[in-house]
Coordinates of N, CA and C in Angstrom, one line a residue:
M165 N -21.0 1.2 15.7 CA -20.3 0.0 15.4 C -18.8 0.1 15.6
T166 N -18.2 1.2 15.2 CA -16.8 1.4 15.4 C -16.4 1.4 16.9
Q167 N -17.3 1.9 17.7 CA -17.0 1.9 19.2 C -16.8 0.5 19.7
F168 N -17.6 -0.4 19.2 CA -17.5 -1.8 19.6 C -16.1 -2.4 19.2
G169 N -15.8 -2.1 17.9 CA -14.5 -2.6 17.4 C -13.3 -2.0 18.1
E170 N -13.4 -0.7 18.3 CA -12.3 0.0 19.0 C -12.1 -0.5 20.4
T171 N -13.2 -0.8 21.1 CA -13.1 -1.3 22.4 C -12.5 -2.7 22.4
L172 N -12.9 -3.5 21.4 CA -12.3 -4.9 21.3 C -10.8 -4.7 21.1
R173 N -10.3 -3.9 20.2 CA -8.9 -3.7 20.0 C -8.2 -3.3 21.3
Q174 N -8.7 -2.3 22.0 CA -8.1 -1.8 23.2 C -8.0 -2.9 24.2
L175 N -9.1 -3.7 24.4 CA -9.1 -4.8 25.3 C -8.0 -5.9 25.0
R176 N -8.0 -6.2 23.7 CA -7.0 -7.2 23.2 C -5.6 -6.7 23.4
E177 N -5.3 -5.5 23.1 CA -4.0 -4.9 23.3 C -3.6 -4.8 24.8
A178 N -4.6 -4.5 25.6 CA -4.4 -4.4 27.1 C -4.0 -5.8 27.6
Q179 N -4.5 -6.9 27.0 CA -4.2 -8.2 27.4 C -2.9 -8.7 26.8
G180 N -2.3 -7.9 25.9 CA -1.1 -8.3 25.3 C -1.2 -9.4 24.2
L181 N -2.4 -9.5 23.7 CA -2.8 -10.5 22.7 C -2.7 -10.0 21.3
G182 N -2.2 -10.8 20.4 CA -2.2 -10.4 19.0 C -3.5 -10.7 18.3
L183 N -3.7 -10.1 17.2 CA -4.9 -10.3 16.4 C -5.1 -11.8 16.1
R184 N -4.1 -12.4 15.5 CA -4.1 -13.8 15.1 C -4.4 -14.7 16.3
E185 N -3.6 -14.5 17.4 CA -3.8 -15.3 18.6 C -5.2 -15.2 19.1
T186 N -5.7 -14.0 19.2 CA -7.1 -13.9 19.7 C -8.1 -14.6 18.8
A187 N -8.0 -14.4 17.5 CA -8.9 -15.0 16.6 C -8.8 -16.5 16.7
A188 N -7.6 -17.1 16.8 CA -7.5 -18.5 16.9 C -8.1 -19.1 18.2
I189 N -8.0 -18.4 19.3 CA -8.5 -18.8 20.6 C -10.1 -18.8 20.5
V190 N -10.6 -17.8 19.9 CA -12.1 -17.6 19.8 C -12.7 -18.5 18.7
G191 N -11.9 -18.9 17.7 CA -12.4 -19.7 16.6 C -12.9 -18.9 15.4
I192 N -12.4 -17.8 15.2 CA -12.8 -17.0 14.0 C -11.5 -16.6 13.2
S193 N -11.7 -16.2 12.0 CA -10.5 -15.8 11.2 C -9.9 -14.5 11.6
P194 N -8.6 -14.3 11.5 CA -8.0 -13.0 11.8 C -8.5 -11.9 11.0
A195 N -8.8 -12.2 9.7 CA -9.4 -11.2 8.8 C -10.7 -10.7 9.3
Y196 N -11.5 -11.6 9.8 CA -12.9 -11.3 10.3 C -12.7 -10.4 11.6
L197 N -11.8 -10.8 12.5 CA -11.6 -10.0 13.7 C -11.1 -8.6 13.4
S198 N -10.2 -8.6 12.4 CA -9.7 -7.3 12.0 C -10.8 -6.4 11.4
R199 N -11.7 -6.9 10.6 CA -12.8 -6.1 10.1 C -13.7 -5.6 11.2
I200 N -13.9 -6.5 12.2 CA -14.8 -6.1 13.3 C -14.1 -4.9 14.1
E201 N -12.8 -5.1 14.3 CA -12.1 -4.0 15.1 C -12.1 -2.7 14.3
R202 N -12.0 -2.8 13.0 CA -12.0 -1.5 12.2 C -13.4 -1.0 11.9
G203 N -14.4 -1.7 12.4 CA -15.8 -1.2 12.1 C -16.3 -1.5 10.7
K204 N -15.6 -2.4 10.0 CA -16.0 -2.7 8.6 C -17.0 -3.9 8.6
E205 N -17.2 -4.5 9.8 CA -18.1 -5.6 9.9 C -19.0 -5.4 11.1
H206 N -20.2 -5.9 11.0 CA -21.1 -5.8 12.1 C -20.6 -6.6 13.3
P207 N -21.0 -6.3 14.5 CA -20.6 -7.1 15.6 C -21.0 -8.5 15.4
P208 N -20.2 -9.5 15.9 CA -20.5 -10.9 15.7 C -21.7 -11.4 16.5
K209 N -22.0 -12.7 16.3 CA -23.1 -13.3 17.1 C -22.8 -13.3 18.6
P210 N -23.9 -13.4 19.4 CA -23.7 -13.3 20.8 C -22.7 -14.3 21.4
E211 N -22.7 -15.5 20.8 CA -21.7 -16.6 21.3 C -20.3 -16.1 21.1
I212 N -20.0 -15.5 20.0 CA -18.6 -15.0 19.7 C -18.3 -13.8 20.6
I213 N -19.3 -13.0 20.9 CA -19.1 -11.8 21.8 C -18.7 -12.4 23.2
K214 N -19.4 -13.4 23.6 CA -19.2 -14.0 25.0 C -17.8 -14.6 25.0
A215 N -17.4 -15.3 23.9 CA -16.0 -15.9 23.8 C -15.0 -14.8 23.8
L216 N -15.2 -13.7 23.1 CA -14.2 -12.6 23.1 C -14.1 -12.0 24.5
A217 N -15.2 -11.8 25.1 CA -15.2 -11.3 26.5 C -14.4 -12.1 27.4
K218 N -14.6 -13.4 27.3 CA -13.8 -14.4 28.2 C -12.3 -14.3 27.9
V219 N -11.9 -14.3 26.6 CA -10.5 -14.2 26.3 C -9.9 -12.9 26.7
L220 N -10.7 -11.8 26.6 CA -10.2 -10.5 26.8 C -10.4 -10.1 28.3
A221 N -10.9 -11.0 29.1 CA -11.1 -10.7 30.5 C -12.0 -9.5 30.7
A222 N -13.1 -9.4 29.9 CA -14.0 -8.3 29.9 C -15.4 -8.7 30.3
D223 N -16.1 -7.8 30.8 CA -17.5 -8.0 31.1 C -18.3 -8.1 29.8
P224 N -19.0 -9.3 29.5 CA -19.7 -9.4 28.3 C -20.8 -8.3 28.2
D225 N -21.4 -7.9 29.3 CA -22.5 -6.9 29.3 C -22.0 -5.6 28.7
V226 N -20.8 -5.3 29.0 CA -20.2 -4.0 28.4 C -20.2 -4.2 26.9
L227 N -19.7 -5.3 26.4 CA -19.6 -5.5 24.9 C -21.0 -5.5 24.3
F228 N -21.9 -6.2 25.0 CA -23.3 -6.2 24.4 C -23.9 -4.8 24.4
R229 N -23.6 -4.0 25.3 CA -24.2 -2.6 25.3 C -23.6 -1.8 24.2
L230 N -22.4 -2.2 23.7 CA -21.8 -1.4 22.6 C -22.3 -1.8 21.2
C231 N -23.1 -2.9 21.1 CA -23.5 -3.3 19.8 C -25.0 -3.7 19.8
P232 N -25.6 -3.7 18.7 CA -27.1 -4.0 18.6 C -27.4 -5.4 18.9
S233 N -26.5 -6.3 19.0 CA -26.7 -7.7 19.3 C -27.2 -7.8 20.7
T234 N -28.1 -8.7 20.9 CA -28.7 -8.9 22.3 C -28.2 -10.2 22.9
D235 N -27.9 -10.1 24.2 CA -27.4 -11.3 24.9 C -28.5 -12.4 24.9
P236 N -28.1 -13.6 24.4 CA -29.1 -14.7 24.3 C -29.8 -15.0 25.7
D237 N -29.1 -14.8 26.8 CA -29.7 -15.0 28.1 C -30.9 -14.1 28.3
V238 N -30.7 -12.8 27.8 CA -31.8 -11.9 28.0 C -33.0 -12.3 27.1
V239 N -32.7 -12.7 25.9 CA -33.7 -13.1 25.0 C -34.5 -14.3 25.6
T240 N -33.8 -15.2 26.1 CA -34.4 -16.4 26.7 C -35.3 -16.0 27.9
L241 N -34.8 -15.1 28.8 CA -35.6 -14.6 29.9 C -36.9 -13.9 29.4
L242 N -36.8 -13.1 28.4 CA -37.9 -12.4 27.9 C -39.0 -13.3 27.3
K243 N -38.5 -14.4 26.7 CA -39.4 -15.4 26.2 C -40.1 -16.2 27.3
E244 N -39.3 -16.6 28.3 CA -39.8 -17.5 29.3 C -40.7 -16.7 30.4
K245 N -40.4 -15.5 30.5 CA -41.1 -14.7 31.5 C -41.7 -13.4 30.9
P246 N -42.9 -13.5 30.2 CA -43.5 -12.4 29.5 C -43.7 -11.2 30.4
K247 N -43.9 -11.4 31.7 CA -44.1 -10.3 32.6 C -42.8 -9.3 32.6
V248 N -41.7 -9.9 32.5 CA -40.4 -9.1 32.4 C -40.5 -8.1 31.2
L249 N -41.0 -8.7 30.1 CA -41.1 -7.8 28.9 C -42.1 -6.7 29.1
E250 N -43.2 -7.1 29.8 CA -44.2 -6.0 30.1 C -43.6 -4.9 31.0
L251 N -42.8 -5.3 32.0 CA -42.1 -4.3 32.8 C -41.2 -3.4 32.0
V252 N -40.4 -4.1 31.1 CA -39.5 -3.3 30.3 C -40.3 -2.3 29.4
R253 N -41.4 -2.8 28.8 CA -42.2 -1.8 28.0 C -42.8 -0.7 28.9
L254 N -43.2 -1.0 30.1 CA -43.7 0.0 31.0 C -42.7 1.1 31.2
V255 N -41.5 0.6 31.5 CA -40.4 1.6 31.8 C -40.1 2.4 30.5
M256 N -40.2 1.8 29.4 CA -39.9 2.5 28.1 C -41.0 3.5 27.8
T257 N -42.2 3.2 28.0 CA -43.3 4.1 27.7 C -43.5 5.2 28.7
K258 N -43.1 5.0 29.9 CA -43.3 6.0 30.9 C -42.0 6.9 31.0
E259 N -41.0 6.5 30.3 CA -39.7 7.3 30.2 C -39.3 7.7 31.6
L260 N -39.0 6.7 32.5 CA -38.6 7.0 33.8 C -37.2 7.6 33.9
S261 N -37.1 8.5 34.8 CA -35.8 9.1 35.0 C -34.8 8.1 35.7
D262 N -33.5 8.5 35.7 CA -32.5 7.6 36.3 C -32.9 7.5 37.8
E263 N -33.3 8.6 38.4 CA -33.7 8.6 39.8 C -34.8 7.6 40.1
Q264 N -35.8 7.6 39.2 CA -37.0 6.7 39.4 C -36.6 5.3 39.2
L265 N -35.7 5.0 38.2 CA -35.2 3.7 38.0 C -34.4 3.2 39.2
N266 N -33.6 4.1 39.8 CA -32.9 3.7 41.0 C -33.8 3.3 42.1
K267 N -34.9 4.0 42.2 CA -35.9 3.7 43.3 C -36.5 2.3 43.0
V268 N -36.9 2.1 41.7 CA -37.4 0.8 41.4 C -36.4 -0.3 41.7
E269 N -35.2 -0.1 41.4 CA -34.1 -1.1 41.7 C -34.0 -1.3 43.2
R270 N -34.0 -0.3 43.9 CA -33.9 -0.4 45.4 C -35.1 -1.1 46.0
F271 N -36.3 -0.8 45.5 CA -37.5 -1.5 45.9 C -37.4 -3.0 45.7
I272 N -37.0 -3.4 44.5 CA -36.8 -4.8 44.1 C -35.8 -5.5 45.0
K273 N -34.7 -4.9 45.2 CA -33.6 -5.5 46.0 C -34.0 -5.6 47.5
R274 N -34.6 -4.5 48.0 CA -34.9 -4.5 49.4 C -36.2 -5.3 49.7
D275 N -37.3 -4.9 49.1 CA -38.6 -5.5 49.4 C -38.9 -6.8 48.8
I276 N -38.4 -7.1 47.7 CA -38.7 -8.4 47.0 C -37.6 -9.4 47.2
L277 N -36.4 -9.0 47.1 CA -35.2 -9.9 47.2 C -34.7 -10.0 48.7
G278 N -35.1 -9.0 49.5 CA -34.7 -9.0 50.9 C -33.3 -8.7 51.1
E279 N -32.7 -8.0 50.2 CA -31.3 -7.6 50.4 C -31.2 -6.4 51.3
T280 N -30.3 -6.4 52.2 CA -30.2 -5.4 53.2 C -28.7 -4.9 53.3
S281 N -28.1 -4.7 52.1 CA -26.7 -4.2 52.1 C -26.7 -2.8 52.6
S282 N -25.6 -2.4 53.2 CA -25.5 -1.0 53.7 C -25.7 0.0 52.6
D283 N -25.3 -0.3 51.3 CA -25.5 0.6 50.2 C -27.0 0.8 50.0
T284 N -27.8 -0.3 50.0 CA -29.2 -0.2 49.8 C -29.9 0.6 51.0
I285 N -29.5 0.4 52.2 CA -30.1 1.1 53.3 C -29.7 2.6 53.3
L286 N -28.5 2.9 52.9 CA -28.1 4.3 52.8 C -28.8 5.0 51.7
A287 N -29.0 4.3 50.6 CA -29.6 4.9 49.4 C -31.1 5.2 49.7
V288 N -31.7 4.3 50.4 CA -33.2 4.4 50.7 C -33.4 5.6 51.7
S289 N -32.5 5.7 52.6 CA -32.7 6.8 53.6 C -32.4 8.2 53.1
E290 N -31.7 8.3 52.0 CA -31.4 9.6 51.5 C -32.6 10.3 50.9

């Protein structure tokens, strides 16, 4: 939890934004943002995480990975496409290595999506 807050503080300071200014833009109280940054509060709701990411010019996926909150777009996808959840569970139960996961990703990009970037071609030929 502190890693999330520490990262927020670093991003905010890198943008030259004050605590009060950031909180006002996002629509939360400065005290709440301060507690989040100090690890005294759980990470906020996904909507607030997305708003913070936008204000701090950060990738929201990075912030979501630092906290137990789940991106609502991912939740929606898993609800609308049960097969995706089955695939995730398959990956979890088989404990695939990073190399195996990279192969799966390359397969999807090349054979299913038809991507032929030079990175994909080089990676497949290795």
